[in-house]
Coordinates of C-alpha atoms in Angstrom, one line a residue:
X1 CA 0.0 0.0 0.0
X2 CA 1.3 3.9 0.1
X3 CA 0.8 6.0 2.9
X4 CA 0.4 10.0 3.4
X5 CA 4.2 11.3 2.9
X6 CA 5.7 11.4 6.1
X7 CA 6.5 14.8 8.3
X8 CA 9.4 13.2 10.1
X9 CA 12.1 11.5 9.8
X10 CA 13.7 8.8 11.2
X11 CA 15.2 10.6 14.0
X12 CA 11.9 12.6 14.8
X13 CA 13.4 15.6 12.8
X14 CA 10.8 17.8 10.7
X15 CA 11.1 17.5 7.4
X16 CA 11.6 20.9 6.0
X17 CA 10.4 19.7 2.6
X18 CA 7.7 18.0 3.6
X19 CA 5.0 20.3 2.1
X20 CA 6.3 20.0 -1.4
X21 CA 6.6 16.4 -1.3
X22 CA 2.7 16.0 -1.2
X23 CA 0.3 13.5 -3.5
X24 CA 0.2 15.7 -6.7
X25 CA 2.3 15.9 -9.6
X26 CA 3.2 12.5 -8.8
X27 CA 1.5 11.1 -11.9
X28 CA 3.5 8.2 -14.5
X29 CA 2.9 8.1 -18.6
X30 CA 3.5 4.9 -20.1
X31 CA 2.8 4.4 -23.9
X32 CA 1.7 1.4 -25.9
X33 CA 4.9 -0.7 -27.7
X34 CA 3.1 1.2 -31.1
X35 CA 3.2 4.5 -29.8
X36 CA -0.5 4.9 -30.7
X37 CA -1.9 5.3 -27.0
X38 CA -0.7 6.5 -24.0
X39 CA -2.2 6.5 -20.4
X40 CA -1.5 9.1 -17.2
X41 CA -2.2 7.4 -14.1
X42 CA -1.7 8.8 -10.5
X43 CA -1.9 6.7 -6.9
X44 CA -3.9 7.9 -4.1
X45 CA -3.6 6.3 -1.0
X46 CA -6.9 5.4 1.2
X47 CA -7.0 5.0 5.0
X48 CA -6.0 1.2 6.5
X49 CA -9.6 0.5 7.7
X50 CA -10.7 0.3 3.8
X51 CA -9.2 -3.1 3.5
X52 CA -11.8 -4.4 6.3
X53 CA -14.5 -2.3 5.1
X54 CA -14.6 -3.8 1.6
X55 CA -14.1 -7.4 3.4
X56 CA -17.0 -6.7 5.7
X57 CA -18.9 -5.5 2.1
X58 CA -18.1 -8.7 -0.1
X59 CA -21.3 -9.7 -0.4
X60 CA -22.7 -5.9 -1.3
X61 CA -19.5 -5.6 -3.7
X62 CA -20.2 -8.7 -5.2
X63 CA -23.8 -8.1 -6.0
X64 CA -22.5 -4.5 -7.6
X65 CA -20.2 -6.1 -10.1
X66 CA -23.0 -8.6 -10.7
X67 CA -25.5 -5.9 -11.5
X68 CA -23.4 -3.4 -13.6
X69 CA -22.5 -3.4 -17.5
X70 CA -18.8 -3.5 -18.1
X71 CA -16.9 -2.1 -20.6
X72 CA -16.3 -4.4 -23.3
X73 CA -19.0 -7.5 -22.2
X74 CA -21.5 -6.7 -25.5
X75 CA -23.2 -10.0 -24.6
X76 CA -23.5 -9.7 -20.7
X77 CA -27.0 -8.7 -19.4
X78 CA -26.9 -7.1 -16.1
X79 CA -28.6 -9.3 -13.9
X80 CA -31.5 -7.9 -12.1
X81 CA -31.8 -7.0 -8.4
X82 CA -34.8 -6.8 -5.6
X83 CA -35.2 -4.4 -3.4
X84 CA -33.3 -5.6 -0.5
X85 CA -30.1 -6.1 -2.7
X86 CA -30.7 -2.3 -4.3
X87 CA -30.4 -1.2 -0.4
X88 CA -27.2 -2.9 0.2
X89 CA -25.9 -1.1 -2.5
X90 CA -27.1 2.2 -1.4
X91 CA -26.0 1.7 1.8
X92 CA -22.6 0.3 0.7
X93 CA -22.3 3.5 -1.5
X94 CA -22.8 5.9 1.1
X95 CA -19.9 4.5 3.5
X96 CA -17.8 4.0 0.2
X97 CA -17.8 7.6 -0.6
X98 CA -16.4 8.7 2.5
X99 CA -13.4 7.0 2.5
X100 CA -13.0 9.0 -1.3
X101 CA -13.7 12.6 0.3
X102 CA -9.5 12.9 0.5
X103 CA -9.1 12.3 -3.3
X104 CA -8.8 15.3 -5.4
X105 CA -11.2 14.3 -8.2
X106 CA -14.7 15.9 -8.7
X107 CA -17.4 13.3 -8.3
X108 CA -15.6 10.8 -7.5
X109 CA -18.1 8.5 -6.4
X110 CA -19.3 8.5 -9.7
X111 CA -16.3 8.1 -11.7
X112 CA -15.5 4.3 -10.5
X113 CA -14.3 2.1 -13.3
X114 CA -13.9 -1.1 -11.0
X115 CA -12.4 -2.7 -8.0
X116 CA -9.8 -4.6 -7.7
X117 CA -8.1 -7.4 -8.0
X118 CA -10.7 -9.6 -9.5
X119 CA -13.4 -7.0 -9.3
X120 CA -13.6 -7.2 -5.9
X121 CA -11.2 -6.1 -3.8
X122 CA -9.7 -3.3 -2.1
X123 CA -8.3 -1.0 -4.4
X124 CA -10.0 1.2 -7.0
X125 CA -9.8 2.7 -10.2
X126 CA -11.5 5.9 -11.2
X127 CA -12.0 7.9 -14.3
X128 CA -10.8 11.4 -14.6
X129 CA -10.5 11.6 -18.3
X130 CA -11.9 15.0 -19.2
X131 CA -13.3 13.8 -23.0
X132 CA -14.8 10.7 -21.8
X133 CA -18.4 10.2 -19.9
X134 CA -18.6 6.4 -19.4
X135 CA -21.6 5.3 -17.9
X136 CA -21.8 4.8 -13.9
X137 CA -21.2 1.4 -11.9
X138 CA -24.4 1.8 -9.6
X139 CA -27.9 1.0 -10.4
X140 CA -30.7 3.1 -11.3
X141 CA -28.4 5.1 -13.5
X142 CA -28.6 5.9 -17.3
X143 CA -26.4 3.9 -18.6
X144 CA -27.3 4.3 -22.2
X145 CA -26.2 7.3 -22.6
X146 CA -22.7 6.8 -23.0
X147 CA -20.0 7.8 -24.8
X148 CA -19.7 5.7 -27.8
X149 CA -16.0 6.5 -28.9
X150 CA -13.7 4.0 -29.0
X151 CA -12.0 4.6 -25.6
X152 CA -15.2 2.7 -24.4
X153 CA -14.3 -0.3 -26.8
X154 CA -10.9 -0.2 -25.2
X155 CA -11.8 0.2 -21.7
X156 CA -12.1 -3.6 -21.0
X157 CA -8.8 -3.8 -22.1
X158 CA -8.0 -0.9 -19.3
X159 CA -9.5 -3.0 -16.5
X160 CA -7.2 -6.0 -17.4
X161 CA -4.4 -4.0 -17.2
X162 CA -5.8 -2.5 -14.0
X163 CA -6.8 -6.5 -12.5
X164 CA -3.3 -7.6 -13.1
X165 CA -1.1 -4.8 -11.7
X166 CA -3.1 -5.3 -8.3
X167 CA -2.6 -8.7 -8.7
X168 CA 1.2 -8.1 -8.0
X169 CA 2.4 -5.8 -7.3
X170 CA 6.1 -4.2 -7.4
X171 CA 7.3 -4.8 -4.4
X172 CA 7.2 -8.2 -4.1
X173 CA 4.9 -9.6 -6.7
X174 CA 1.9 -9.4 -4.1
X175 CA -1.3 -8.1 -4.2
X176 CA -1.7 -4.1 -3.3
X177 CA -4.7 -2.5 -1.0
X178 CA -5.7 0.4 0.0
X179 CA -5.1 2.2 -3.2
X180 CA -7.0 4.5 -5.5
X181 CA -5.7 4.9 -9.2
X182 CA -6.6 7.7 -11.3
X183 CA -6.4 7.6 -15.3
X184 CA -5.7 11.1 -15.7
X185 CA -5.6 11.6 -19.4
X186 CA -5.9 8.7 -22.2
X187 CA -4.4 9.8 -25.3
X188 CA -3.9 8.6 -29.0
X189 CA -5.9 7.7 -31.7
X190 CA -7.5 4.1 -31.5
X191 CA -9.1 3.8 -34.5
X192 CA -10.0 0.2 -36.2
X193 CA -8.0 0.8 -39.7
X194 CA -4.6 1.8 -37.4
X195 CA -5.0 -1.7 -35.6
X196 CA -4.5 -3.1 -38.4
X197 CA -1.2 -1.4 -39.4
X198 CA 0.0 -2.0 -35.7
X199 CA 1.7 -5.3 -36.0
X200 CA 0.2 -6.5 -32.7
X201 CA -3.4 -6.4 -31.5
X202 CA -3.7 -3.0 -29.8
X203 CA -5.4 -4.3 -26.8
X204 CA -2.9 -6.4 -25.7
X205 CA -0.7 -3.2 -25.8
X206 CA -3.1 -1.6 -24.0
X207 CA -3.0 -4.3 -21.1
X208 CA 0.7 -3.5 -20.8
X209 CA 0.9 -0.1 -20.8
X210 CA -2.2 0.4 -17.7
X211 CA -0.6 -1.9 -16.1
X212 CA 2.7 -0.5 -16.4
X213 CA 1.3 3.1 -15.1
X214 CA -0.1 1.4 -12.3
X215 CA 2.8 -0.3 -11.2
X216 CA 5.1 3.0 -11.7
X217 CA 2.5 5.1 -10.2
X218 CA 2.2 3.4 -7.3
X219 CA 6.4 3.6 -7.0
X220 CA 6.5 7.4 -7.0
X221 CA 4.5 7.6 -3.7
X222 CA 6.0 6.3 0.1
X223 CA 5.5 2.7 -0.2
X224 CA 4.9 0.2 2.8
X225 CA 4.0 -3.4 3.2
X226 CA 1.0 -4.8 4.4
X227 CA 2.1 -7.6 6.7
X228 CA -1.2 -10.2 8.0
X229 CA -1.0 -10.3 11.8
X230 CA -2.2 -13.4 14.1
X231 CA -3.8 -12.7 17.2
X232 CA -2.0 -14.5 19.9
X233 CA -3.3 -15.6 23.5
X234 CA -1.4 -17.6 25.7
X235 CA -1.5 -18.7 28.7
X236 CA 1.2 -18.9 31.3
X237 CA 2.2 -19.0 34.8
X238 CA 3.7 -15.9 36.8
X239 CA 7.3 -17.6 36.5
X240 CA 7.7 -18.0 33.1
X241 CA 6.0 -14.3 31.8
X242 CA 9.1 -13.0 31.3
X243 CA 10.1 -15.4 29.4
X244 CA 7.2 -15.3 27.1
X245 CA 7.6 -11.4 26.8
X246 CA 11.1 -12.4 25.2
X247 CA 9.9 -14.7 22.7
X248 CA 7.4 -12.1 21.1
X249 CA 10.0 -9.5 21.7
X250 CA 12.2 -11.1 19.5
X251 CA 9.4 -12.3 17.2
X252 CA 8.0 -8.5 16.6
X253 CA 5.0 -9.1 18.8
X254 CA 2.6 -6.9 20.7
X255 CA 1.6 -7.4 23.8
X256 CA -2.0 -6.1 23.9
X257 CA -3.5 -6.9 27.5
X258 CA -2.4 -9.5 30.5
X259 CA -5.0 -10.9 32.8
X260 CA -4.7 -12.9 35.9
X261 CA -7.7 -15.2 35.8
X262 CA -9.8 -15.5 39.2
X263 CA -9.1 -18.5 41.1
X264 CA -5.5 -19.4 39.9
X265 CA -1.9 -18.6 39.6
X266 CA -2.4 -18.4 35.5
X267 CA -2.0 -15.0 33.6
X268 CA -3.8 -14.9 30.3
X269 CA -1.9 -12.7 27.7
X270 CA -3.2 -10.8 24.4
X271 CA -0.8 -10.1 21.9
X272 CA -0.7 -9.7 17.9
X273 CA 2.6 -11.2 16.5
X274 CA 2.8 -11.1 12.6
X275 CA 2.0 -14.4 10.3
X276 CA 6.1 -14.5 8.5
X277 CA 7.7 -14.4 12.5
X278 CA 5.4 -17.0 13.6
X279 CA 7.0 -20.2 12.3
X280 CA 8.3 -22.0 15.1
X281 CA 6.6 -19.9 17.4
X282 CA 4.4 -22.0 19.7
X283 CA 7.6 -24.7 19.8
X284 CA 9.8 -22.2 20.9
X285 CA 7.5 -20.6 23.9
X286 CA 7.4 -24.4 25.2
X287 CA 10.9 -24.8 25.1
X288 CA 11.7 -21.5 26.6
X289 CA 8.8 -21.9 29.1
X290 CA 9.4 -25.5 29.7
X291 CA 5.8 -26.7 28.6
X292 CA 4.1 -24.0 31.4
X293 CA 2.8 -21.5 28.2
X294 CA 0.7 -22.6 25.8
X295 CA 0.3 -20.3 22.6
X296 CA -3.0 -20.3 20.7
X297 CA -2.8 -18.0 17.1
X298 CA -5.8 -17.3 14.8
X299 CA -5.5 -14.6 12.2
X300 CA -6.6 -11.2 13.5
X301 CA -6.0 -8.4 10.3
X302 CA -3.7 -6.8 7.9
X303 CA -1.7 -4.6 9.3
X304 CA 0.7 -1.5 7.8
X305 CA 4.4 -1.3 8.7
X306 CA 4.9 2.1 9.2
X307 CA 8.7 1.5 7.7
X308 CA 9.8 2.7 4.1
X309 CA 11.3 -0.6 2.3
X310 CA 13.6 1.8 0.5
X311 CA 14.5 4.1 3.3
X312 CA 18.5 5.6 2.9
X313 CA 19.8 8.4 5.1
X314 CA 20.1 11.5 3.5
X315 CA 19.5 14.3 6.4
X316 CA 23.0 14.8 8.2
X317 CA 21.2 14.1 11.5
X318 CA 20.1 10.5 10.2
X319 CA 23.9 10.1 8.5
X320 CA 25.3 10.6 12.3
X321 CA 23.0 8.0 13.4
X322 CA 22.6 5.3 11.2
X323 CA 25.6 5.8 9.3
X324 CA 26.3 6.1 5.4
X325 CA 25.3 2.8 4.7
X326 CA 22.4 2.9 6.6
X327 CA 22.6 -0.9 7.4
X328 CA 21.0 -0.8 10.9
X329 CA 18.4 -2.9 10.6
X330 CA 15.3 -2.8 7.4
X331 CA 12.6 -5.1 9.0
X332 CA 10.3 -3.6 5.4
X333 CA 13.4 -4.1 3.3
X334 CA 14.1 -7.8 5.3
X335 CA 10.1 -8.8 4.9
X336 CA 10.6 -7.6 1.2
X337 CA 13.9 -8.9 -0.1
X338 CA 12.8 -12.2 1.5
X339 CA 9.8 -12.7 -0.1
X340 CA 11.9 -11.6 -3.6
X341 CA 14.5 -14.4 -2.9
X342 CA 11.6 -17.1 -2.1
X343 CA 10.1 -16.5 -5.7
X344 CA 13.2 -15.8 -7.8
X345 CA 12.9 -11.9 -8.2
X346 CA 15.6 -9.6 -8.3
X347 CA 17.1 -8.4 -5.1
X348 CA 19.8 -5.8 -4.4
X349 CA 21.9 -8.4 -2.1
X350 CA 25.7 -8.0 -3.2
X351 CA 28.1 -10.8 -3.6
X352 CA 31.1 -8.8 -2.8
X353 CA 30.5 -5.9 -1.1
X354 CA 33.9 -4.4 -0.4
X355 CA 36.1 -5.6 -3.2
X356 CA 39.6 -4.6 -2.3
X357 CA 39.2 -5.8 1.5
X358 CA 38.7 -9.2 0.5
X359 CA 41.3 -12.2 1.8
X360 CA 42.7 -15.1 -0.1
X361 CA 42.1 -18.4 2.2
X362 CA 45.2 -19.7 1.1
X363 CA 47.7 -20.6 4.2
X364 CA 51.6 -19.8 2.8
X365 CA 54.2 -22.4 3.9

């Protein structure tokens, strides 16, 4: 996901800047391989909460995509709904719009495209092309009157392009949330007799080039992970809670409440501890505790690491600190490169670091 640009740095210094380096003119171009088309797309990021509020919403979101004609789909029939479905989706609209209210786009409720990934989940692209009225998602709208240009032929094409950048994103190849894209312009000249002349089919080009503008759009903003937490309760005797405290200490946990229950020597503890530390977990608290904690986990929510994968020091505050190399300790950029390594992706890890400090093994005689 992205996040607001921040207002301090690393060592709690303001960042003098920080008013310049807001959401706009932040925007990426990419153009079709044919150099008939090109598309401007900007990120916006939405608050955490939206990836639970679309989750809680499924079933509204679902009927939505079920109800609406998509761009493209000639021989799909919007299915029909009652009157209890047309509620949900009133209601669902209504809460929907005022996680929008922070993006700078006029109507914006209006000017959805789609969801995603797979038309359903939480990130969303909208429509802030000036020459182009598509019809609106939600029912009891016109629909027929529509523009009947060709960027409406296209558009399918659009929301492919769309489906598979949130499908993986560019960190590491995993799905994004919490993310609004806006097509700010869409121009070239699409018409039937130039496809021809193009060599390749111009759709496919346009599949590439959205998602392409996603992917690069989403880049040029502060970029965090999402990481999926477990919500931990365990239960241990007075002896061995320090011990315990250790374990999710060293496993990034949280400690979220401790309870001595009535009637016994027991202490129940809360805590949220993040799904990639919990391997091993429950074996280790035994061992440490000697078999007198036992950890239950059952996922809780996605949670935001509030630390940039691509942080670097550059204020002479932070240089003093952390050094030039910066090499304190990434947990984002450890959670990322791992991930990268496990699928076969590209990573920045370096062979030889230091090139002329490097020993021969070699004993002489």
């Amino acid at each position: 996901t992205i996040v607001v640009p921040p207002k301090l740095d690393k060592v709690n210094e303001a960042i003098i800047d920080a008013t310049s380096d807001t959401l706009s003119d932040k925007s990426h171009t990419s153009h079709t391989s044919n150099k008939t088309s090109s598309f401007t797309v900007q990120a916006f990021p939405l608050s955490e909460s939206f990836v639970n509020f679309i989750s809680d919403n499924s079933n509204a979101l679902k009927c939505l995509v079920n109800s609406t004609l998509f761009a493209g789909s000639t021989n799909h029939t919007p299915a029909p709904i009652d009157e209890h479905t047309d509620f949900k989706i009133e209601e669902f609209k209504l809460l929907l719009e005022e996680y929008l209210e922070e993006i700078p786009v006029e109507n914006c409720i209006e000017k959805i495209i789609c969801f995603g990934p797979s038309q359903v989940g939480p990130n969303i692209l909208i429509n802030n092309i000036e020459r182009y009225d598509r019809p609106v998602i939600w029912p009891g709208s016109d629909s027929e009157n529509r523009d009947v240009s060709c960027l409406w032929d296209y558009e399918s094409s659009v929301i492919r392009g769309f489906d598979l950048a949130m499908s993986s994103g560019p960190l590491c190849e995993e799905p994004m949330a919490a993310t609004a894209f806006v097509i700010k312009d869409w121009t070239g000249s699409m018409k039937y007799e130039q496809v021809e002349n193009a060599g390749t089919p111009i759709a496919g080009q346009i599949v590439s080039a959205v998602k392409e503008s996603c992917r690069q759009a989403f880049l040029k903003q502060p970029c965090r992970l999402m990481i999926a937490m477990y919500k931990c309760e365990i239960q241990a005797s007075a002896e061995v809670l320090g011990r315990v405290y250790g374990v999710l200490a060293k496993r990034q946990g949280r400690v979220l409440s401790e309870e001595l229950r009535e009637g016994s020597g027991t202490f129940v503890i809360a805590a949220v501890l993040p799904v990639a530390e919990s391997l091993g977990f429950a074996e280790e608290v035994r061992k440490k505790t000697s078999g007198f904690a036992m950890p239950q986990l059952v996922f809780s929510h996605w949670e935001t690491l509030q630390e940039d994968p691509f942080w670097v020091p550059t204020t002479e505050e932070e240089l003093t600190h952390f050094g030039e190399l910066g090499d304190s300790g990434n947990l984002a950029h450890d959670y990322m490169m791992s991930a990268r390594k496990r699928k076969g992706l590209s990573t920045d890890e370096q062979i030889v670091v230091s090139g002329e400090k490097q020993r021969t093994l070699k004993k002489n005689k």
